[in-house]
PDB file of C-alpha atoms in Angstrom:
ATOM      1  CA  UNK C   1      -7.621   6.497 -14.544  1.00 75.00           C
ATOM      2  CA  UNK C   2      -7.374   3.299 -12.486  1.00 85.00           C
ATOM      3  CA  UNK C   3      -4.100   1.667 -13.516  1.00 94.00           C
ATOM      4  CA  UNK C   4      -4.542  -1.295 -11.160  1.00 96.00           C
ATOM      5  CA  UNK C   5      -7.971  -2.891 -11.019  1.00 96.00           C
ATOM      6  CA  UNK C   6      -9.493  -5.484  -8.750  1.00 97.00           C
ATOM      7  CA  UNK C   7     -12.907  -6.102 -10.231  1.00 94.00           C
ATOM      8  CA  UNK C   8     -14.234  -8.336  -7.453  1.00 96.00           C
ATOM      9  CA  UNK C   9     -15.011  -6.314  -4.321  1.00 95.00           C
ATOM     10  CA  UNK C  10     -15.680  -9.485  -2.352  1.00 97.00           C
ATOM     11  CA  UNK C  11     -15.121 -13.237  -2.462  1.00 98.00           C
ATOM     12  CA  UNK C  12     -16.337 -16.045  -0.204  1.00 98.00           C
ATOM     13  CA  UNK C  13     -14.547 -19.402  -0.114  1.00 98.00           C
ATOM     14  CA  UNK C  14     -15.043 -22.556   1.915  1.00 98.00           C
ATOM     15  CA  UNK C  15     -12.290 -23.379   4.401  1.00 98.00           C
ATOM     16  CA  UNK C  16      -9.772 -25.790   2.883  1.00 98.00           C
ATOM     17  CA  UNK C  17     -10.582 -24.782  -0.698  1.00 98.00           C
ATOM     18  CA  UNK C  18      -8.536 -22.600  -3.021  1.00 98.00           C
ATOM     19  CA  UNK C  19      -8.999 -18.821  -2.987  1.00 98.00           C
ATOM     20  CA  UNK C  20      -8.167 -17.019  -6.229  1.00 98.00           C
ATOM     21  CA  UNK C  21      -7.924 -13.239  -6.219  1.00 98.00           C
ATOM     22  CA  UNK C  22      -7.502 -11.429  -9.507  1.00 98.00           C
ATOM     23  CA  UNK C  23      -5.926  -8.162 -10.566  1.00 98.00           C
ATOM     24  CA  UNK C  24      -5.546  -6.378 -13.907  1.00 98.00           C
ATOM     25  CA  UNK C  25      -3.263  -3.512 -14.804  1.00 98.00           C
ATOM     26  CA  UNK C  26      -2.791  -1.130 -17.693  1.00 97.00           C
ATOM     27  CA  UNK C  27       0.677   0.398 -17.273  1.00 94.00           C
ATOM     28  CA  UNK C  28       3.437  -1.515 -19.096  1.00 94.00           C
ATOM     29  CA  UNK C  29       6.090   0.281 -17.021  1.00 93.00           C
ATOM     30  CA  UNK C  30       5.251  -1.625 -13.836  1.00 95.00           C
ATOM     31  CA  UNK C  31       8.191  -3.873 -12.954  1.00 91.00           C
ATOM     32  CA  UNK C  32       7.072  -5.411  -9.661  1.00 95.00           C
ATOM     33  CA  UNK C  33       3.696  -6.616  -8.503  1.00 97.00           C
ATOM     34  CA  UNK C  34       2.795  -7.115  -4.854  1.00 97.00           C
ATOM     35  CA  UNK C  35      -0.055  -8.415  -2.749  1.00 98.00           C
ATOM     36  CA  UNK C  36      -0.925  -6.958   0.630  1.00 98.00           C
ATOM     37  CA  UNK C  37      -3.329  -8.230   3.256  1.00 98.00           C
ATOM     38  CA  UNK C  38      -5.220  -5.856   5.532  1.00 97.00           C
ATOM     39  CA  UNK C  39      -7.188  -6.473   8.699  1.00 96.00           C
ATOM     40  CA  UNK C  40      -9.551  -3.802  10.081  1.00 93.00           C
ATOM     41  CA  UNK C  41      -7.839  -1.017  12.049  1.00 91.00           C
ATOM     42  CA  UNK C  42      -4.405  -2.226  10.976  1.00 95.00           C
ATOM     43  CA  UNK C  43      -1.998  -1.214   8.258  1.00 96.00           C
ATOM     44  CA  UNK C  44      -1.510  -3.378   5.146  1.00 97.00           C
ATOM     45  CA  UNK C  45       0.897  -6.286   5.563  1.00 96.00           C
ATOM     46  CA  UNK C  46       3.115  -7.417   2.699  1.00 96.00           C
ATOM     47  CA  UNK C  47       2.333 -10.951   1.515  1.00 97.00           C
ATOM     48  CA  UNK C  48       4.206 -11.775  -1.654  1.00 97.00           C
ATOM     49  CA  UNK C  49       5.652 -10.103  -4.727  1.00 96.00           C
ATOM     50  CA  UNK C  50       6.700 -11.022  -8.239  1.00 96.00           C
ATOM     51  CA  UNK C  51       9.091  -9.409 -10.650  1.00 95.00           C
ATOM     52  CA  UNK C  52       7.840  -8.617 -14.135  1.00 95.00           C
ATOM     53  CA  UNK C  53      10.458 -10.994 -15.561  1.00 95.00           C
ATOM     54  CA  UNK C  54       8.873 -13.983 -13.818  1.00 96.00           C
ATOM     55  CA  UNK C  55       5.524 -15.669 -14.248  1.00 97.00           C
ATOM     56  CA  UNK C  56       5.183 -17.393 -10.894  1.00 98.00           C
ATOM     57  CA  UNK C  57       6.329 -16.944  -7.320  1.00 97.00           C
ATOM     58  CA  UNK C  58       5.414 -19.232  -4.458  1.00 97.00           C
ATOM     59  CA  UNK C  59       5.653 -18.798  -0.685  1.00 96.00           C
ATOM     60  CA  UNK C  60       4.019 -21.478   1.399  1.00 97.00           C
ATOM     61  CA  UNK C  61       0.267 -21.422   0.830  1.00 98.00           C
ATOM     62  CA  UNK C  62       0.509 -18.316  -1.355  1.00 98.00           C
ATOM     63  CA  UNK C  63       1.319 -18.307  -5.067  1.00 98.00           C
ATOM     64  CA  UNK C  64       1.227 -15.325  -7.391  1.00 98.00           C
ATOM     65  CA  UNK C  65       0.917 -15.790 -11.140  1.00 98.00           C
ATOM     66  CA  UNK C  66       1.735 -13.100 -13.675  1.00 98.00           C
ATOM     67  CA  UNK C  67       0.526 -13.038 -17.287  1.00 98.00           C
ATOM     68  CA  UNK C  68       2.276 -10.058 -18.858  1.00 97.00           C
ATOM     69  CA  UNK C  69       0.647 -10.392 -22.252  1.00 96.00           C
ATOM     70  CA  UNK C  70      -2.781 -10.181 -20.633  1.00 97.00           C
ATOM     71  CA  UNK C  71      -1.628  -7.630 -18.015  1.00 97.00           C
ATOM     72  CA  UNK C  72      -3.160  -9.876 -15.371  1.00 98.00           C
ATOM     73  CA  UNK C  73      -2.014 -11.331 -12.095  1.00 97.00           C
ATOM     74  CA  UNK C  74      -3.640 -13.576  -9.561  1.00 98.00           C
ATOM     75  CA  UNK C  75      -3.054 -14.685  -6.001  1.00 98.00           C
ATOM     76  CA  UNK C  76      -3.818 -18.284  -5.081  1.00 98.00           C
ATOM     77  CA  UNK C  77      -4.236 -19.309  -1.451  1.00 98.00           C
ATOM     78  CA  UNK C  78      -4.252 -23.060  -0.850  1.00 98.00           C
ATOM     79  CA  UNK C  79      -5.674 -24.292   1.443  1.00 98.00           C
ATOM     80  CA  UNK C  80      -7.738 -21.338   2.622  1.00 98.00           C
ATOM     81  CA  UNK C  81      -7.921 -20.847   6.387  1.00 98.00           C
ATOM     82  CA  UNK C  82     -10.245 -18.706   8.550  1.00 97.00           C
ATOM     83  CA  UNK C  83      -7.325 -16.396   9.397  1.00 97.00           C
ATOM     84  CA  UNK C  84      -7.074 -15.521   5.703  1.00 98.00           C
ATOM     85  CA  UNK C  85     -10.299 -13.509   5.958  1.00 98.00           C
ATOM     86  CA  UNK C  86      -9.183  -9.952   5.243  1.00 98.00           C
ATOM     87  CA  UNK C  87      -9.045  -7.348   2.494  1.00 97.00           C
ATOM     88  CA  UNK C  88      -6.404  -8.110  -0.138  1.00 98.00           C
ATOM     89  CA  UNK C  89      -4.808  -5.331  -2.153  1.00 97.00           C
ATOM     90  CA  UNK C  90      -2.972  -5.826  -5.395  1.00 98.00           C
ATOM     91  CA  UNK C  91      -0.210  -3.249  -5.971  1.00 97.00           C
ATOM     92  CA  UNK C  92       2.169  -2.480  -8.818  1.00 96.00           C
ATOM     93  CA  UNK C  93       5.491  -0.683  -8.667  1.00 94.00           C
ATOM     94  CA  UNK C  94       6.918   1.656 -11.243  1.00 92.00           C
ATOM     95  CA  UNK C  95      10.493   2.920 -10.939  1.00 88.00           C
ATOM     96  CA  UNK C  96      12.223   5.715 -12.833  1.00 83.00           C
ATOM     97  CA  UNK C  97      15.408   7.779 -12.729  1.00 79.00           C
ATOM     98  CA  UNK C  98      17.482   6.941  -9.693  1.00 71.00           C
ATOM     99  CA  UNK C  99      15.496   6.121  -6.597  1.00 71.00           C
ATOM    100  CA  UNK C 100      12.068   7.327  -7.607  1.00 80.00           C
ATOM    101  CA  UNK C 101       9.407   4.692  -7.249  1.00 85.00           C
ATOM    102  CA  UNK C 102       5.659   4.636  -6.928  1.00 89.00           C
ATOM    103  CA  UNK C 103       3.428   1.868  -5.650  1.00 93.00           C
ATOM    104  CA  UNK C 104      -0.078   1.970  -7.139  1.00 94.00           C
ATOM    105  CA  UNK C 105      -2.797   0.037  -5.341  1.00 96.00           C
ATOM    106  CA  UNK C 106      -5.974  -1.585  -6.532  1.00 96.00           C
ATOM    107  CA  UNK C 107      -9.247  -1.034  -4.692  1.00 95.00           C
ATOM    108  CA  UNK C 108      -9.085  -4.298  -2.769  1.00 96.00           C
ATOM    109  CA  UNK C 109     -11.012  -7.578  -2.528  1.00 97.00           C
ATOM    110  CA  UNK C 110     -12.616  -8.623   0.741  1.00 97.00           C
ATOM    111  CA  UNK C 111     -12.004 -12.346   1.198  1.00 98.00           C
ATOM    112  CA  UNK C 112     -14.217 -14.268   3.607  1.00 98.00           C
ATOM    113  CA  UNK C 113     -13.329 -17.846   4.486  1.00 98.00           C
ATOM    114  CA  UNK C 114     -16.369 -19.841   5.540  1.00 97.00           C
ATOM    115  CA  UNK C 115     -15.650 -22.465   8.224  1.00 94.00           C
TER     116      UNK C 115
ATOM    117  CA  UNK N   1      11.411  -3.110  17.598  1.00 61.00           C
ATOM    118  CA  UNK N   2       8.463  -0.781  16.971  1.00 76.00           C
ATOM    119  CA  UNK N   3       8.549  -0.719  13.144  1.00 95.00           C
ATOM    120  CA  UNK N   4       6.499   2.194  11.791  1.00 97.00           C
ATOM    121  CA  UNK N   5       4.700   4.269  14.435  1.00 97.00           C
ATOM    122  CA  UNK N   6       1.931   6.694  13.545  1.00 98.00           C
ATOM    123  CA  UNK N   7       0.375   9.220  15.893  1.00 97.00           C
ATOM    124  CA  UNK N   8      -2.349  10.071  16.617  1.00 98.00           C
ATOM    125  CA  UNK N   9      -4.548   7.061  15.844  1.00 97.00           C
ATOM    126  CA  UNK N  10      -7.691   9.188  15.649  1.00 97.00           C
ATOM    127  CA  UNK N  11      -8.233  12.898  15.089  1.00 97.00           C
ATOM    128  CA  UNK N  12     -11.211  15.183  14.498  1.00 98.00           C
ATOM    129  CA  UNK N  13     -10.500  18.580  12.961  1.00 98.00           C
ATOM    130  CA  UNK N  14     -12.652  21.533  12.079  1.00 98.00           C
ATOM    131  CA  UNK N  15     -12.527  22.861   8.534  1.00 98.00           C
ATOM    132  CA  UNK N  16      -9.624  25.272   8.179  1.00 98.00           C
ATOM    133  CA  UNK N  17      -7.575  23.914  11.075  1.00 98.00           C
ATOM    134  CA  UNK N  18      -4.058  22.676  10.512  1.00 97.00           C
ATOM    135  CA  UNK N  19      -2.325  19.697  12.036  1.00 97.00           C
ATOM    136  CA  UNK N  20       0.620  17.353  11.639  1.00 98.00           C
ATOM    137  CA  UNK N  21       0.374  13.579  11.383  1.00 98.00           C
ATOM    138  CA  UNK N  22       3.481  12.003  12.816  1.00 98.00           C
ATOM    139  CA  UNK N  23       5.336   9.020  11.370  1.00 98.00           C
ATOM    140  CA  UNK N  24       8.494   7.480  12.803  1.00 98.00           C
ATOM    141  CA  UNK N  25      10.387   4.319  11.912  1.00 97.00           C
ATOM    142  CA  UNK N  26      13.251   2.633  13.737  1.00 96.00           C
ATOM    143  CA  UNK N  27      14.461   0.353  10.943  1.00 95.00           C
ATOM    144  CA  UNK N  28      16.856   2.862   9.329  1.00 94.00           C
ATOM    145  CA  UNK N  29      14.786   2.757   6.142  1.00 94.00           C
ATOM    146  CA  UNK N  30      15.694   5.346   3.546  1.00 93.00           C
ATOM    147  CA  UNK N  31      12.374   5.299   1.695  1.00 94.00           C
ATOM    148  CA  UNK N  32       9.227   6.634   3.384  1.00 96.00           C
ATOM    149  CA  UNK N  33       5.831   7.519   1.998  1.00 97.00           C
ATOM    150  CA  UNK N  34       2.326   8.635   2.920  1.00 98.00           C
ATOM    151  CA  UNK N  35      -0.873   7.126   1.541  1.00 98.00           C
ATOM    152  CA  UNK N  36      -4.535   7.841   2.096  1.00 98.00           C
ATOM    153  CA  UNK N  37      -7.207   5.170   1.928  1.00 96.00           C
ATOM    154  CA  UNK N  38     -10.722   6.055   0.900  1.00 94.00           C
ATOM    155  CA  UNK N  39     -13.692   3.710   0.300  1.00 87.00           C
ATOM    156  CA  UNK N  40     -13.607   2.264  -3.209  1.00 84.00           C
ATOM    157  CA  UNK N  41     -10.299   4.011  -4.014  1.00 87.00           C
ATOM    158  CA  UNK N  42      -7.600   1.758  -2.618  1.00 88.00           C
ATOM    159  CA  UNK N  43      -4.518   3.501  -1.243  1.00 95.00           C
ATOM    160  CA  UNK N  44      -3.281   6.603  -3.031  1.00 96.00           C
ATOM    161  CA  UNK N  45       0.216   8.061  -2.714  1.00 95.00           C
ATOM    162  CA  UNK N  46       0.386  11.584  -1.257  1.00 97.00           C
ATOM    163  CA  UNK N  47       4.117  12.280  -0.856  1.00 97.00           C
ATOM    164  CA  UNK N  48       7.270  10.226  -0.632  1.00 95.00           C
ATOM    165  CA  UNK N  49      10.914  10.596   0.353  1.00 94.00           C
ATOM    166  CA  UNK N  50      13.972   8.613  -0.772  1.00 92.00           C
ATOM    167  CA  UNK N  51      16.130   9.954   2.055  1.00 92.00           C
ATOM    168  CA  UNK N  52      16.678  12.779   4.522  1.00 94.00           C
ATOM    169  CA  UNK N  53      16.294  16.145   2.834  1.00 95.00           C
ATOM    170  CA  UNK N  54      14.587  14.721  -0.273  1.00 93.00           C
ATOM    171  CA  UNK N  55      10.831  14.685  -0.835  1.00 95.00           C
ATOM    172  CA  UNK N  56       8.572  14.492  -3.860  1.00 93.00           C
ATOM    173  CA  UNK N  57       4.885  14.544  -4.722  1.00 94.00           C
ATOM    174  CA  UNK N  58       2.756  11.517  -5.302  1.00 93.00           C
ATOM    175  CA  UNK N  59      -0.649  11.127  -6.895  1.00 92.00           C
ATOM    176  CA  UNK N  60      -2.717  13.357  -4.550  1.00 96.00           C
ATOM    177  CA  UNK N  61      -0.377  15.963  -2.967  1.00 97.00           C
ATOM    178  CA  UNK N  62      -2.665  19.011  -2.886  1.00 96.00           C
ATOM    179  CA  UNK N  63      -3.368  20.304   0.619  1.00 96.00           C
ATOM    180  CA  UNK N  64      -0.464  18.418   2.181  1.00 98.00           C
ATOM    181  CA  UNK N  65       3.150  19.281   2.987  1.00 97.00           C
ATOM    182  CA  UNK N  66       6.010  17.048   4.055  1.00 98.00           C
ATOM    183  CA  UNK N  67       9.595  17.388   5.162  1.00 97.00           C
ATOM    184  CA  UNK N  68      12.312  14.850   5.971  1.00 97.00           C
ATOM    185  CA  UNK N  69      14.908  16.304   8.299  1.00 97.00           C
ATOM    186  CA  UNK N  70      15.968  12.918   9.726  1.00 97.00           C
ATOM    187  CA  UNK N  71      15.951   9.339   8.435  1.00 97.00           C
ATOM    188  CA  UNK N  72      13.531   8.298  11.178  1.00 97.00           C
ATOM    189  CA  UNK N  73      10.740  10.879  10.856  1.00 98.00           C
ATOM    190  CA  UNK N  74       8.420  11.841   8.021  1.00 98.00           C
ATOM    191  CA  UNK N  75       5.597  14.114   9.234  1.00 98.00           C
ATOM    192  CA  UNK N  76       2.604  14.982   7.057  1.00 98.00           C
ATOM    193  CA  UNK N  77       1.136  18.458   7.490  1.00 98.00           C
ATOM    194  CA  UNK N  78      -2.394  19.445   6.608  1.00 97.00           C
ATOM    195  CA  UNK N  79      -2.272  23.159   5.916  1.00 92.00           C
ATOM    196  CA  UNK N  80      -5.987  24.006   6.063  1.00 97.00           C
ATOM    197  CA  UNK N  81      -8.157  20.952   6.633  1.00 97.00           C
ATOM    198  CA  UNK N  82     -11.104  20.319   4.318  1.00 97.00           C
ATOM    199  CA  UNK N  83     -13.879  17.700   4.559  1.00 97.00           C
ATOM    200  CA  UNK N  84     -12.402  16.043   1.431  1.00 97.00           C
ATOM    201  CA  UNK N  85      -9.359  15.165   3.549  1.00 98.00           C
ATOM    202  CA  UNK N  86     -11.425  12.910   5.771  1.00 98.00           C
ATOM    203  CA  UNK N  87      -9.652   9.595   5.297  1.00 98.00           C
ATOM    204  CA  UNK N  88      -7.402   6.992   6.844  1.00 97.00           C
ATOM    205  CA  UNK N  89      -3.744   7.881   6.438  1.00 98.00           C
ATOM    206  CA  UNK N  90      -0.952   5.327   6.297  1.00 98.00           C
ATOM    207  CA  UNK N  91       2.768   5.863   6.503  1.00 98.00           C
ATOM    208  CA  UNK N  92       5.114   3.274   4.976  1.00 97.00           C
ATOM    209  CA  UNK N  93       8.857   2.681   4.781  1.00 96.00           C
ATOM    210  CA  UNK N  94      11.393   0.378   3.153  1.00 93.00           C
ATOM    211  CA  UNK N  95      15.093   0.009   2.498  1.00 88.00           C
ATOM    212  CA  UNK N  96      16.095   1.912  -0.594  1.00 79.00           C
ATOM    213  CA  UNK N  97      15.423  -0.061  -3.763  1.00 80.00           C
ATOM    214  CA  UNK N  98      13.993  -3.118  -1.990  1.00 82.00           C
ATOM    215  CA  UNK N  99      10.302  -2.235  -2.037  1.00 82.00           C
ATOM    216  CA  UNK N 100       9.631  -4.411  -5.032  1.00 82.00           C
ATOM    217  CA  UNK N 101      11.045  -7.558  -3.456  1.00 82.00           C
ATOM    218  CA  UNK N 102      10.136  -7.124   0.181  1.00 85.00           C
ATOM    219  CA  UNK N 103       7.263  -4.685   0.153  1.00 89.00           C
ATOM    220  CA  UNK N 104       6.777  -1.675   2.355  1.00 94.00           C
ATOM    221  CA  UNK N 105       6.247  -1.779   6.121  1.00 96.00           C
ATOM    222  CA  UNK N 106       3.094   0.151   6.978  1.00 97.00           C
ATOM    223  CA  UNK N 107       2.040   1.852  10.171  1.00 97.00           C
ATOM    224  CA  UNK N 108      -1.353   1.136  11.723  1.00 97.00           C
ATOM    225  CA  UNK N 109      -2.903   4.315  10.358  1.00 97.00           C
ATOM    226  CA  UNK N 110      -4.419   7.609  11.481  1.00 98.00           C
ATOM    227  CA  UNK N 111      -8.170   7.992  11.043  1.00 97.00           C
ATOM    228  CA  UNK N 112      -8.871  11.674  10.361  1.00 98.00           C
ATOM    229  CA  UNK N 113     -12.307  13.267  10.275  1.00 98.00           C
ATOM    230  CA  UNK N 114     -12.740  16.870   9.138  1.00 98.00           C
ATOM    231  CA  UNK N 115     -16.061  18.450  10.100  1.00 97.00           C
TER     232      UNK N 115
END
């Protein structure tokens, strides 16, 4: 049962254009959503997050949009740069009781920026 | 400031052997966790800990043990290695209750092959 889904395994975008990565989820108990970036042979690096009470969060070239009614979020990268080529993971956090939390990851989207 | 350090980076085990994957962090983070990454599966939570002396199971705990005797260290033990445990293992940490806003800090991973 995949609670966090990234349906596009790969995406190619021209340098300077907008990259849009999509993510869908099924669990209504998620209260934070995060995006991670991963280069080969390295651990994931946190990019940006959004609380479930917001619909947009922006940090420089990166903006995350959340549509709770559709259980959908997206990451926009503008403008796309060659260094953005990596695998991007969408993740969702569920918290319960006092201190228990679980981060569920999607399967990732490989973004390639074409110079 | 080393962050999250995982050792070894690579390991080959024979079926039935046991071993311990080491994880240490120097950021005084209370929350630590172990994930495995498999092709097409994203990252899946194995075990987590909200502080020294406290551990709990994640999504895929079978075949793995953990303990948390200090804040800094969170070793993952494979009791009797099986080929299905061939994977890349990531350790992550964060300050208690901040993972949603600031994400987890991940180590660079341990690539384990069981033959």
